[in-house]
XYZ file of C-alpha atoms in Angstrom:
717
model
C 9.787 33.143 22.490
C 10.365 34.829 19.141
C 7.442 35.373 16.835
C 7.903 34.704 13.133
C 7.191 37.516 10.790
C 6.218 37.125 7.149
C 4.436 33.750 7.255
C 0.729 33.778 6.626
C -1.167 33.625 9.911
C -4.882 34.319 10.173
C -6.957 33.419 13.186
C -10.629 34.020 13.541
C -11.913 33.854 17.039
C -15.314 32.539 18.128
C -13.921 31.923 21.602
C -13.828 34.664 24.146
C -10.909 36.981 23.586
C -7.494 35.984 25.030
C -4.747 38.150 26.311
C -2.583 37.460 23.251
C -3.370 36.221 19.779
C -2.172 33.030 18.162
C 1.265 33.214 16.503
C 3.990 31.108 14.888
C 6.901 30.839 17.294
C 10.499 29.850 16.937
C 10.314 27.042 19.496
C 7.738 25.532 21.841
C 7.437 26.353 25.520
C 8.910 23.004 26.638
C 8.918 23.914 30.319
C 5.170 24.625 30.292
C 4.094 21.414 28.542
C 1.572 19.446 30.640
C 0.100 17.059 28.036
C 0.849 16.174 24.421
C 0.327 13.789 21.530
C 2.431 13.260 18.445
C 2.499 10.897 15.470
C 0.876 10.428 12.144
C 0.083 8.046 9.334
C 1.880 10.069 6.658
C 5.391 11.575 6.395
C 6.826 14.826 5.095
C 10.425 15.961 5.346
C 11.146 13.191 7.844
C 8.238 14.042 10.188
C 5.122 11.969 10.642
C 1.811 13.897 10.618
C -1.950 13.637 10.369
C -3.757 15.362 7.456
C -7.106 16.766 8.410
C -8.225 16.312 4.834
C -8.464 12.604 5.524
C -9.642 12.525 9.079
C -10.377 14.945 11.876
C -8.316 14.506 15.052
C -10.072 14.070 18.381
C -8.196 14.033 21.627
C -8.650 14.375 25.334
C -6.008 15.902 27.592
C -6.587 14.787 31.191
C -5.794 18.211 32.609
C -8.226 20.442 34.354
C -8.820 23.754 32.418
C -6.998 26.673 33.938
C -6.150 30.297 33.197
C -3.153 30.989 30.939
C -3.275 27.681 29.111
C -2.405 27.363 25.410
C -2.224 24.856 22.614
C 0.962 24.465 20.590
C 0.565 22.861 17.191
C 3.450 21.593 15.066
C 1.899 23.006 11.960
C 2.828 21.864 8.462
C 3.165 23.944 5.325
C 4.225 23.250 1.748
C 4.731 26.940 1.049
C 0.964 27.289 1.168
C -1.810 28.346 3.468
C -3.325 25.647 5.667
C -6.605 25.863 7.591
C -8.262 24.146 10.479
C -11.027 24.575 13.053
C -10.010 23.841 16.613
C -12.900 23.015 18.951
C -12.039 23.076 22.681
C -14.717 22.001 25.151
C -17.391 22.859 22.656
C -16.099 26.291 21.558
C -14.648 26.864 18.058
C -11.502 28.589 16.892
C -10.857 28.821 13.149
C -7.105 28.883 12.495
C -4.995 29.196 9.363
C -1.264 29.421 8.965
C 1.711 28.551 6.802
C 2.958 30.387 3.714
C 6.684 30.874 3.365
C 8.098 27.639 4.687
C 8.243 24.049 3.550
C 8.059 21.793 6.621
C 6.794 22.291 10.133
C 6.755 25.241 12.606
C 5.137 25.665 15.967
C 1.850 27.611 16.113
C 0.880 28.769 19.607
C -2.878 29.259 20.198
C -3.742 30.771 23.601
C -6.887 29.312 25.098
C -9.513 31.493 26.780
C -9.916 31.590 30.485
C -13.147 30.091 31.918
C -13.425 26.910 29.909
C -15.765 24.522 31.674
C -15.184 20.870 32.465
C -12.653 18.580 34.193
C -10.438 18.128 31.116
C -9.726 19.442 27.664
C -11.767 17.763 24.909
C -10.264 18.886 21.593
C -11.269 18.284 17.952
C -9.247 19.486 14.992
C -11.202 19.672 11.695
C -10.540 21.034 8.243
C -11.321 24.747 7.905
C -12.711 26.909 5.111
C -10.872 28.983 2.570
C -7.690 26.914 2.076
C -6.074 23.524 2.121
C -6.696 21.252 5.088
C -3.978 21.507 7.738
C -1.523 18.765 8.458
C -0.254 18.566 12.012
C 2.595 16.519 13.581
C 2.138 17.277 17.264
C -0.401 18.826 19.644
C 0.698 20.167 23.023
C -1.132 21.636 25.941
C 0.852 24.206 28.019
C -0.017 25.732 31.348
C 1.654 28.169 33.763
C 4.114 26.304 35.955
C 4.184 23.199 33.777
C 4.104 19.760 35.310
C 7.083 18.653 37.416
C 6.072 14.963 37.269
C 5.783 14.676 33.522
C 8.091 12.392 31.536
C 10.669 13.478 29.020
C 9.147 15.152 26.000
C 10.535 12.365 23.768
C 7.667 10.210 25.074
C 5.145 9.860 22.271
C 2.177 10.978 24.368
C 1.283 12.027 27.926
C -2.083 12.508 29.537
C -3.569 12.199 26.083
C -6.077 9.979 24.418
C -6.463 10.409 20.653
C -8.563 9.053 17.797
C -9.282 9.682 14.227
C -12.772 10.243 12.942
C -12.750 9.650 9.141
C -16.387 10.242 8.054
C -16.942 13.803 9.073
C -13.674 15.173 7.745
C -13.570 13.167 4.555
C -17.170 13.749 3.605
C -16.067 17.216 2.616
C -14.505 15.697 -0.558
C -16.868 14.583 -3.302
C -15.004 11.271 -3.458
C -13.450 10.508 -0.071
C -15.661 9.463 2.829
C -18.148 7.262 0.914
C -19.066 4.059 2.740
C -21.837 1.886 1.387
C -22.654 -0.410 -1.487
C -21.780 1.025 -4.846
C -23.307 -1.864 -6.829
C -26.479 -3.026 -5.064
C -27.679 -4.622 -8.275
C -24.809 -7.157 -7.982
C -25.397 -8.198 -4.387
C -27.747 -11.110 -5.204
C -25.117 -12.599 -7.533
C -22.375 -12.211 -4.970
C -24.319 -13.236 -1.865
C -26.522 -16.112 -3.108
C -24.928 -19.618 -3.065
C -25.855 -22.017 -5.817
C -28.234 -24.770 -4.769
C -26.631 -28.081 -3.898
C -26.251 -30.381 -6.876
C -28.701 -33.248 -7.357
C -25.781 -35.658 -7.239
C -23.057 -34.462 -4.826
C -19.573 -35.902 -4.866
C -19.312 -39.228 -3.080
C -16.121 -38.102 -1.313
C -17.170 -35.698 1.434
C -13.844 -33.863 1.213
C -14.343 -33.249 -2.525
C -17.934 -32.096 -2.045
C -16.875 -29.671 0.675
C -14.162 -28.332 -1.586
C -16.646 -27.800 -4.378
C -19.040 -25.862 -2.083
C -16.027 -23.744 -0.968
C -14.928 -23.256 -4.583
C -18.448 -21.954 -5.432
C -18.227 -19.439 -2.527
C -14.719 -18.473 -3.834
C -16.170 -17.918 -7.236
C -18.618 -15.335 -5.939
C -15.903 -13.596 -3.822
C -13.542 -13.532 -6.876
C -16.277 -12.279 -9.148
C -16.871 -9.285 -6.836
C -13.177 -8.569 -6.783
C -12.801 -8.694 -10.586
C -15.982 -6.724 -11.143
C -14.886 -3.909 -8.826
C -11.515 -3.700 -10.388
C -13.021 -3.482 -13.869
C -15.397 -0.720 -12.710
C -12.386 1.132 -11.261
C -11.029 1.417 -14.836
C -14.232 2.889 -16.133
C -14.422 5.393 -13.309
C -10.945 6.724 -13.898
C -11.012 6.676 -17.728
C -14.059 8.922 -17.534
C -11.707 11.561 -16.046
C -8.774 11.054 -18.456
C -7.357 14.110 -20.222
C -9.166 14.385 -23.589
C -6.069 15.429 -25.447
C -3.564 12.867 -24.179
C -5.737 10.069 -22.758
C -3.685 10.010 -19.569
C -5.223 10.086 -16.122
C -4.573 12.861 -13.542
C -2.695 12.313 -10.308
C -5.977 12.779 -8.526
C -9.366 14.159 -9.456
C -8.570 17.668 -8.145
C -5.455 18.302 -10.370
C -4.665 18.244 -14.044
C -1.336 16.546 -14.353
C 0.178 13.049 -14.717
C 3.204 12.144 -12.650
C 5.590 9.206 -12.340
C 5.476 8.513 -8.615
C 1.657 8.453 -8.386
C -0.352 8.277 -11.663
C 2.207 6.039 -13.285
C 3.258 4.070 -10.226
C 0.131 3.464 -8.158
C -2.938 3.938 -10.342
C -2.582 3.262 -13.991
C -0.493 -0.044 -13.670
C -3.471 -1.694 -12.014
C -5.749 -0.534 -14.746
C -3.323 -2.321 -17.100
C -3.308 -5.511 -14.991
C -7.080 -5.449 -14.582
C -7.597 -5.139 -18.317
C -5.067 -7.965 -18.917
C -7.284 -10.248 -16.787
C -10.741 -8.993 -17.697
C -10.675 -7.036 -21.018
C -8.067 -8.072 -23.565
C -9.160 -5.590 -26.269
C -8.853 -2.741 -23.732
C -5.487 -4.042 -22.632
C -4.152 -4.388 -26.162
C -5.668 -1.029 -27.256
C -6.108 1.851 -24.789
C -3.704 0.598 -22.119
C -0.788 0.099 -24.556
C -1.578 3.419 -26.209
C -1.328 5.148 -22.815
C 2.104 3.628 -22.345
C 3.229 4.995 -25.720
C 1.789 8.416 -24.927
C 3.438 8.517 -21.547
C 6.823 7.654 -23.088
C 6.383 10.351 -25.753
C 5.347 13.156 -23.419
C 7.087 12.629 -20.082
C 10.713 11.755 -20.762
C 12.762 14.765 -19.679
C 16.191 13.527 -18.635
C 16.957 10.726 -21.040
C 14.147 8.233 -20.350
C 13.366 9.537 -16.911
C 9.758 10.820 -16.455
C 8.739 14.258 -15.198
C 5.330 15.615 -14.390
C 3.192 16.453 -17.487
C 0.622 19.277 -17.080
C -2.551 18.834 -19.195
C -3.437 22.532 -19.035
C 0.122 23.719 -19.854
C 0.608 20.948 -22.461
C 4.116 20.634 -21.047
C 6.157 20.318 -17.891
C 4.515 21.057 -14.582
C 7.902 22.056 -13.082
C 9.645 24.820 -14.917
C 13.136 23.677 -14.059
C 14.641 20.167 -13.987
C 14.742 18.799 -10.406
C 16.808 15.686 -10.826
C 16.188 14.231 -7.434
C 12.439 14.566 -7.916
C 12.662 13.004 -11.385
C 14.735 10.117 -10.039
C 12.036 9.666 -7.320
C 9.364 9.525 -10.032
C 11.204 6.980 -12.100
C 12.065 4.708 -9.217
C 8.513 4.628 -7.873
C 7.127 4.028 -11.424
C 9.349 0.999 -11.824
C 9.024 -0.550 -8.383
C 5.318 0.004 -7.728
C 3.974 -0.163 -11.243
C 6.151 -1.663 -13.990
C 7.562 -4.524 -11.884
C 4.107 -5.950 -10.960
C 3.099 -5.775 -14.621
C 6.350 -7.524 -15.569
C 5.899 -10.236 -12.972
C 2.464 -11.006 -14.522
C 3.258 -10.539 -18.238
C 6.974 -11.337 -18.557
C 8.800 -9.533 -21.294
C 6.631 -6.775 -22.787
C 6.744 -3.040 -23.686
C 6.245 -2.392 -19.962
C 9.371 -4.330 -18.986
C 11.318 -2.455 -21.607
C 10.142 0.821 -20.037
C 11.259 -0.391 -16.607
C 14.757 -1.270 -17.904
C 15.128 2.084 -19.656
C 14.282 4.037 -16.593
C 16.528 2.075 -14.224
C 19.443 2.364 -16.712
C 19.077 6.118 -16.975
C 18.649 6.618 -13.180
C 22.099 5.110 -12.716
C 23.483 6.904 -15.718
C 22.611 10.169 -13.990
C 23.491 9.125 -10.399
C 24.913 12.289 -8.783
C 25.683 11.305 -5.156
C 29.279 10.418 -4.314
C 29.745 7.696 -1.622
C 32.728 5.547 -0.513
C 31.068 2.726 -2.509
C 30.551 4.607 -5.740
C 27.909 6.999 -7.075
C 24.336 6.378 -6.048
C 21.193 8.140 -7.426
C 19.933 9.783 -4.250
C 20.021 9.876 -0.463
C 16.246 9.451 -0.255
C 15.607 6.425 1.855
C 12.375 5.381 0.107
C 13.852 5.738 -3.407
C 16.868 3.713 -2.596
C 14.602 0.980 -1.291
C 12.753 1.100 -4.621
C 16.075 0.746 -6.414
C 17.189 -2.163 -4.302
C 14.095 -4.099 -5.206
C 14.085 -3.069 -8.863
C 17.778 -3.836 -9.501
C 17.657 -7.119 -7.654
C 14.740 -8.307 -9.767
C 16.015 -6.880 -13.056
C 19.317 -8.698 -12.422
C 17.366 -11.995 -12.643
C 15.016 -10.831 -15.347
C 17.731 -9.636 -17.757
C 20.680 -11.727 -16.598
C 22.846 -8.582 -16.702
C 25.347 -8.229 -13.872
C 25.222 -4.450 -13.839
C 21.880 -4.468 -11.971
C 23.361 -6.553 -9.157
C 26.449 -4.293 -9.059
C 24.219 -1.235 -8.667
C 22.176 -2.877 -5.937
C 25.401 -3.885 -4.137
C 26.416 -0.207 -4.007
C 23.196 0.541 -2.093
C 23.649 -2.580 0.056
C 27.174 -1.486 0.992
C 25.888 2.031 1.745
C 23.247 0.803 4.198
C 24.890 -2.381 5.683
C 28.646 -1.775 5.476
C 28.887 1.918 5.804
C 27.706 4.491 8.369
C 24.017 4.417 7.366
C 22.789 1.210 8.937
C 18.922 1.595 9.312
C 18.815 0.563 13.019
C 22.313 1.220 14.241
C 23.179 4.614 12.708
C 19.855 6.306 12.057
C 18.097 8.108 14.878
C 14.602 7.309 13.642
C 13.269 4.177 11.968
C 10.114 4.663 9.972
C 8.359 1.537 8.805
C 5.497 2.987 6.708
C 5.113 2.871 2.984
C 7.662 5.619 2.425
C 10.369 3.852 4.453
C 9.786 0.077 4.472
C 11.304 -0.290 0.957
C 14.837 -0.486 2.300
C 13.868 -3.021 4.999
C 12.430 -5.237 2.278
C 14.802 -4.270 -0.496
C 17.924 -5.381 1.352
C 16.421 -8.916 1.608
C 15.942 -8.961 -2.153
C 19.594 -8.091 -2.593
C 20.466 -10.759 -0.044
C 18.803 -13.382 -2.192
C 20.670 -12.246 -5.340
C 24.011 -12.276 -3.457
C 23.263 -15.677 -1.987
C 23.157 -17.098 -5.541
C 25.464 -14.850 -7.515
C 27.849 -13.110 -5.078
C 28.276 -15.344 -2.059
C 31.046 -13.294 -0.544
C 28.638 -10.338 -0.340
C 25.996 -12.511 1.237
C 28.476 -13.325 3.990
C 29.450 -9.644 4.402
C 25.720 -8.712 4.719
C 24.576 -11.572 6.933
C 25.456 -10.027 10.326
C 24.324 -6.443 9.649
C 21.106 -7.644 7.963
C 20.243 -9.899 10.902
C 21.185 -7.024 13.299
C 18.543 -4.849 11.525
C 15.802 -7.423 11.657
C 16.579 -8.400 15.222
C 16.428 -4.797 16.356
C 13.101 -4.295 14.606
C 11.625 -7.291 16.407
C 13.052 -5.904 19.663
C 11.757 -2.371 19.523
C 9.245 -1.990 16.739
C 6.630 -4.714 17.308
C 3.705 -4.686 19.686
C 2.350 -7.492 21.878
C 0.537 -8.993 18.859
C 3.491 -8.881 16.474
C 2.244 -5.986 14.463
C 4.755 -3.266 13.622
C 4.784 0.369 14.754
C 4.821 3.105 12.164
C 7.781 5.001 13.693
C 10.320 4.101 16.399
C 13.286 5.920 17.875
C 16.392 3.747 17.443
C 18.172 5.456 20.279
C 15.479 5.163 22.963
C 13.998 1.973 21.577
C 10.516 3.362 21.938
C 7.742 3.984 19.416
C 7.011 7.597 18.503
C 3.335 6.800 18.900
C 1.023 3.826 19.191
C 0.231 4.033 15.506
C 0.711 0.704 13.642
C 1.863 0.633 10.029
C -0.447 -0.714 7.441
C 2.748 -1.846 5.707
C 3.520 -4.428 8.368
C 3.389 -7.152 5.732
C 5.811 -5.306 3.481
C 8.349 -5.260 6.244
C 7.759 -8.896 7.128
C 8.301 -9.861 3.518
C 11.997 -9.052 4.203
C 12.046 -11.114 7.375
C 10.469 -14.134 5.717
C 12.936 -13.962 2.844
C 15.831 -13.997 5.360
C 14.195 -17.018 6.967
C 14.039 -18.851 3.633
C 17.738 -18.343 3.189
C 19.194 -18.589 6.652
C 16.482 -20.664 8.458
C 16.230 -18.122 11.256
C 13.071 -19.459 12.833
C 12.499 -16.288 14.881
C 11.712 -14.444 11.632
C 9.137 -17.084 10.544
C 7.671 -17.102 14.069
C 7.236 -13.280 13.927
C 5.268 -13.598 10.697
C 3.058 -16.383 12.056
C 2.439 -14.385 15.273
C 1.228 -11.407 13.347
C -0.985 -13.429 11.091
C -2.424 -15.321 14.074
C -3.465 -12.147 15.872
C -5.256 -10.308 13.062
C -8.715 -11.688 13.526
C -8.809 -11.509 17.338
C -7.314 -8.073 17.743
C -7.649 -6.059 14.440
C -11.064 -6.924 13.089
C -12.640 -3.636 12.080
C -9.325 -1.796 11.845
C -7.700 -3.690 9.011
C -5.951 -0.643 7.677
C -4.113 -0.159 11.024
C -3.105 3.507 11.340
C -4.756 4.220 7.989
C -8.068 2.509 8.686
C -9.751 5.731 7.546
C -8.700 5.093 3.954
C -9.265 2.309 1.437
C -5.574 2.510 0.709
C -4.664 1.549 4.192
C -6.797 -1.537 3.918
C -5.318 -2.299 0.482
C -1.692 -2.321 1.734
C -2.476 -4.191 4.940
C -4.587 -6.892 3.202
C -1.993 -7.254 0.479
C 0.623 -7.918 3.142
C -1.549 -10.551 4.707
C -2.304 -12.257 1.398
C 1.358 -12.509 0.466
C 2.389 -13.968 3.835
C -0.696 -16.211 4.101
C 0.422 -17.681 0.734
C 3.497 -18.970 2.653
C 1.975 -19.524 6.046
C -1.779 -20.413 5.595
C -3.206 -19.610 9.008
C -7.003 -20.091 8.870
C -7.971 -17.146 11.116
C -5.953 -14.786 8.886
C -8.083 -15.898 5.861
C -11.270 -15.063 7.825
C -9.806 -11.644 8.742
C -9.036 -10.872 5.077
C -12.501 -11.978 3.944
C -14.000 -9.569 6.469
C -11.703 -6.557 6.114
C -11.752 -6.418 2.311
C -15.515 -5.683 2.558
C -14.682 -2.423 4.293
C -12.231 -1.538 1.501
C -14.813 -2.334 -1.140
C -17.426 -0.247 0.671
C -15.446 2.856 -0.229
C -16.089 2.477 -3.964
C -18.581 4.746 -5.692
C -21.220 3.465 -8.212
C -19.204 5.017 -11.088
C -16.147 2.951 -10.136
C -14.037 5.679 -8.500
C -12.912 4.703 -5.053
C -11.461 7.795 -3.248
C -10.504 9.939 -6.210
C -6.724 9.821 -5.776
C -3.878 7.680 -6.982
C -4.339 5.263 -4.053
C -7.419 3.945 -5.853
C -5.082 1.745 -7.916
C -3.806 0.089 -4.766
C -7.363 -1.018 -3.987
C -7.679 -2.534 -7.435
C -4.286 -4.217 -7.000
C -5.323 -5.878 -3.771
C -8.699 -6.832 -5.182
C -6.904 -8.682 -8.029
C -4.628 -10.399 -5.567
C -7.643 -11.452 -3.504
C -9.439 -12.734 -6.656
C -6.445 -14.853 -7.728
C -6.299 -16.370 -4.233
C -9.958 -17.356 -4.539
C -9.461 -18.803 -8.021
C -6.046 -20.338 -7.155
C -4.544 -18.358 -10.019
C -7.118 -19.298 -12.673
C -8.396 -16.615 -15.049
C -10.826 -16.875 -17.977
C -10.881 -15.571 -21.474
C -13.136 -13.854 -22.320
C -14.066 -12.521 -18.885
C -17.662 -11.441 -18.381
C -19.394 -10.022 -15.328
C -21.831 -12.894 -14.943
C -19.172 -15.634 -15.231
C -18.202 -16.838 -11.742
C -15.224 -19.154 -11.288
C -13.447 -20.232 -8.153
C -11.260 -23.042 -6.855
C -10.377 -24.839 -3.586
C -8.173 -27.684 -2.542
C -9.739 -30.952 -1.354
C -8.433 -34.470 -0.939
C -5.170 -33.551 -2.598
C -6.963 -32.228 -5.674
C -7.961 -28.867 -7.111
C -11.726 -28.466 -7.247
C -13.098 -25.836 -9.632
C -16.590 -24.366 -9.822
C -17.723 -22.379 -12.933
C -21.129 -20.934 -13.666
C -22.625 -18.177 -15.843
C -26.072 -16.630 -16.064
C -26.013 -16.807 -19.825
C -24.400 -19.336 -22.199
C -20.644 -18.785 -22.327
C -17.770 -20.326 -24.185
C -14.161 -19.640 -23.451
C -10.980 -20.883 -21.796
C -9.945 -21.627 -18.230
C -6.371 -20.382 -18.012
C -4.178 -21.912 -15.313
C -1.359 -20.064 -13.667
C 2.321 -20.948 -14.141
C 5.465 -20.511 -12.078
C 5.774 -16.874 -12.990
C 8.675 -16.244 -10.586
C 10.654 -18.787 -12.577
C 9.354 -18.473 -16.106
C 8.762 -14.662 -16.300
C 11.244 -13.334 -13.769
C 13.881 -16.167 -13.685
C 14.108 -15.878 -9.919
C 15.945 -18.638 -8.061
C 13.119 -18.970 -5.489
C 9.715 -17.532 -4.917
C 10.509 -15.265 -1.934
C 7.770 -12.720 -0.854
C 7.918 -9.385 -2.685
C 6.074 -6.136 -2.393
C 3.322 -5.857 -5.000
C 3.860 -9.356 -6.323
C 0.854 -11.501 -7.283
C 1.357 -14.708 -5.263
C 1.279 -18.083 -6.986
C -1.317 -20.621 -5.793
C -1.922 -23.594 -8.074
C 0.676 -23.599 -10.913
C 0.684 -25.935 -13.850
C 4.007 -27.042 -15.221
C 4.780 -27.873 -18.868
C 5.916 -31.476 -19.203
C 3.805 -32.624 -16.255
C 0.549 -34.521 -16.783
C -2.757 -33.579 -15.183
C -6.028 -35.436 -15.048
C -9.082 -33.170 -15.601
C -12.350 -34.835 -14.567
C -15.920 -33.479 -15.096
C -17.458 -34.350 -11.699
C -20.944 -34.589 -13.212
C -20.316 -36.763 -16.261
C -17.253 -38.624 -14.942
C -15.384 -37.811 -18.139
C -11.642 -37.659 -17.735
C -8.929 -36.106 -19.857
C -5.200 -36.181 -19.369
C -3.615 -32.840 -20.264
C -0.054 -31.601 -20.348
C 0.669 -28.670 -18.104
C 1.320 -26.555 -21.172
C -2.235 -27.016 -22.269
C -3.550 -25.867 -18.933
C -1.320 -22.743 -19.070
C -2.586 -21.949 -22.526
C -6.168 -22.590 -21.401
C -8.614 -25.455 -21.694
C -11.885 -24.923 -23.619
C -15.091 -24.771 -21.594
C -18.724 -24.426 -22.666
C -21.377 -23.392 -20.134
C -25.179 -23.552 -20.254
C -27.073 -20.710 -18.556
C -27.181 -21.234 -14.797
C -25.604 -24.683 -14.880
C -22.533 -25.227 -12.613
C -19.572 -26.951 -14.108
C -17.459 -28.853 -11.618
C -13.932 -29.969 -12.477
C -11.402 -31.942 -10.456
C -7.734 -31.449 -11.431
C -5.057 -33.803 -10.121
C -1.421 -34.137 -10.902
C -0.441 -37.490 -12.470
C 3.115 -38.012 -13.453
C 5.816 -36.288 -15.504
C 6.230 -37.462 -19.029
């Protein structure tokens, strides 16, 4: 084996001395491998890995310790030094490596002779004096190897592994917190209102009111936590620009993280809970971002607060396209779905137009912006929705180029690609192709027919090789062998299934609906306590997984899935600090996003104006009616604002198919339809047009007195 020269490699030994020191090597000793584990919940340069900054890795190799053994680590570097502490059978080995490469290389660590025990118990933890290591594979080698071992393509052999989040993440001042950040609010959130002196005569209606009151407390917690998230992050905004950093350890704003994942859900939280903040600071941040970050036409680049200029010295077009596409798909589209036409939708249109204006990659189907799988998935979703939103054919034509590239060319996701990755950096194409399929079904039927077979081929193959016995989806599978790279399950299982369900809505392929129902039905029994799947060590993993469940539950209301979401979101909320910060990185916005989705489920889409922390409002269905409970600790006057068919009125979509980062619709009022609104206590009834409900009906509350309303649809005018 050749040893690399020039890379940083420092190893401090607490173990007894070995015959040879650790070293980076050109290739692993395949013949000597006797046990191994590979996988990860993140991806870099096409390789899945675990980052020790989030969780320490613990594993057991069922091999008896012997002389001449070594560990081989597939060690990641981003042209920087990475550090770890390897503990083997109770003895510590500090290791650092990396430096002059961007990707992964093998690091061989000889183990000392004389280790005690019947097996190797190994822990990998963050080290001191550098960035935490990220590792894609751990192997154990021994003289003579193992003649009975399987092919090295097998994800693991004689290995048991686990992640331990608390010890590793507690090193960060933000990550690793688990507790109650707002103990002063627990009484309000946990204490049911006393039963009314005169309950509803219809037992179904009374049960719905009691459930609505519970929903009001659950929604209040979700709204409150999201509002506190804004305060936590604005406290760390750059004083000169007012923009927030990518995370609380760096001093720059970027498109793919700050703008895509964090700030948009500050905007949406403010829109629902603080209109002055929304119309003031949030809009001003948009104007500042547009002024400071546009580098190639209207495409955003990273802005350094300390440099007061670009973070990257040179223009890197592919990175800038990545930033813009993520900003639109993850951030600006959810805002647009809620608000409709606004300055945020104009920003989205400008970015997408200029991404395609600068598209550099020649293909048989025309120029496309990039070969990045994730980014093309973003663009499929963005262009499909903007086609409907604007009515301009160019967006559909651009999306069709990408559809042709993946479905009609030589880049089919399951037929032509060796690896199929189904996490949040790869599931966008799986979902995005279904959004294009919807658009073609209504506006380009000949393309729908061309896509039908290869689209179904992709979904059928995923069901065949990428789902476990409970219907959940693996993070990474090998298309050629049909086997998962590891047992890790993606927290983005729902994002993938959004695409399946969309295909079911169009083609009535019941296997796709059945797959969704199977996954939802198994959540409570098999995944309670691990709601974030492979990322259950982060709030972000819970956020994405619960979002997927909410979106699919909206279409397939399986009761046990609702119970699972109610339980798992408490773990996500337990990561939030008293100052409102959750984990101190851009993923905090995803927790706020899912909290808002959860709140709107519990209110059936109702919001109030003005929002106040003591005002609790919730809704539930009962006896064919919508039952609403509203209460406040102090007198309050305002409006109950009912939701509308946003997919139709804001986005002009032909049907409400499931979409990543959408805010599902629950009870929607329709202009021109009449609704009876009855005060359950007084018996007073009013007939209102749906337009009045959408604009908001006036409500006056006395301190501590529950208002109960029953809303039922009457007839169209």
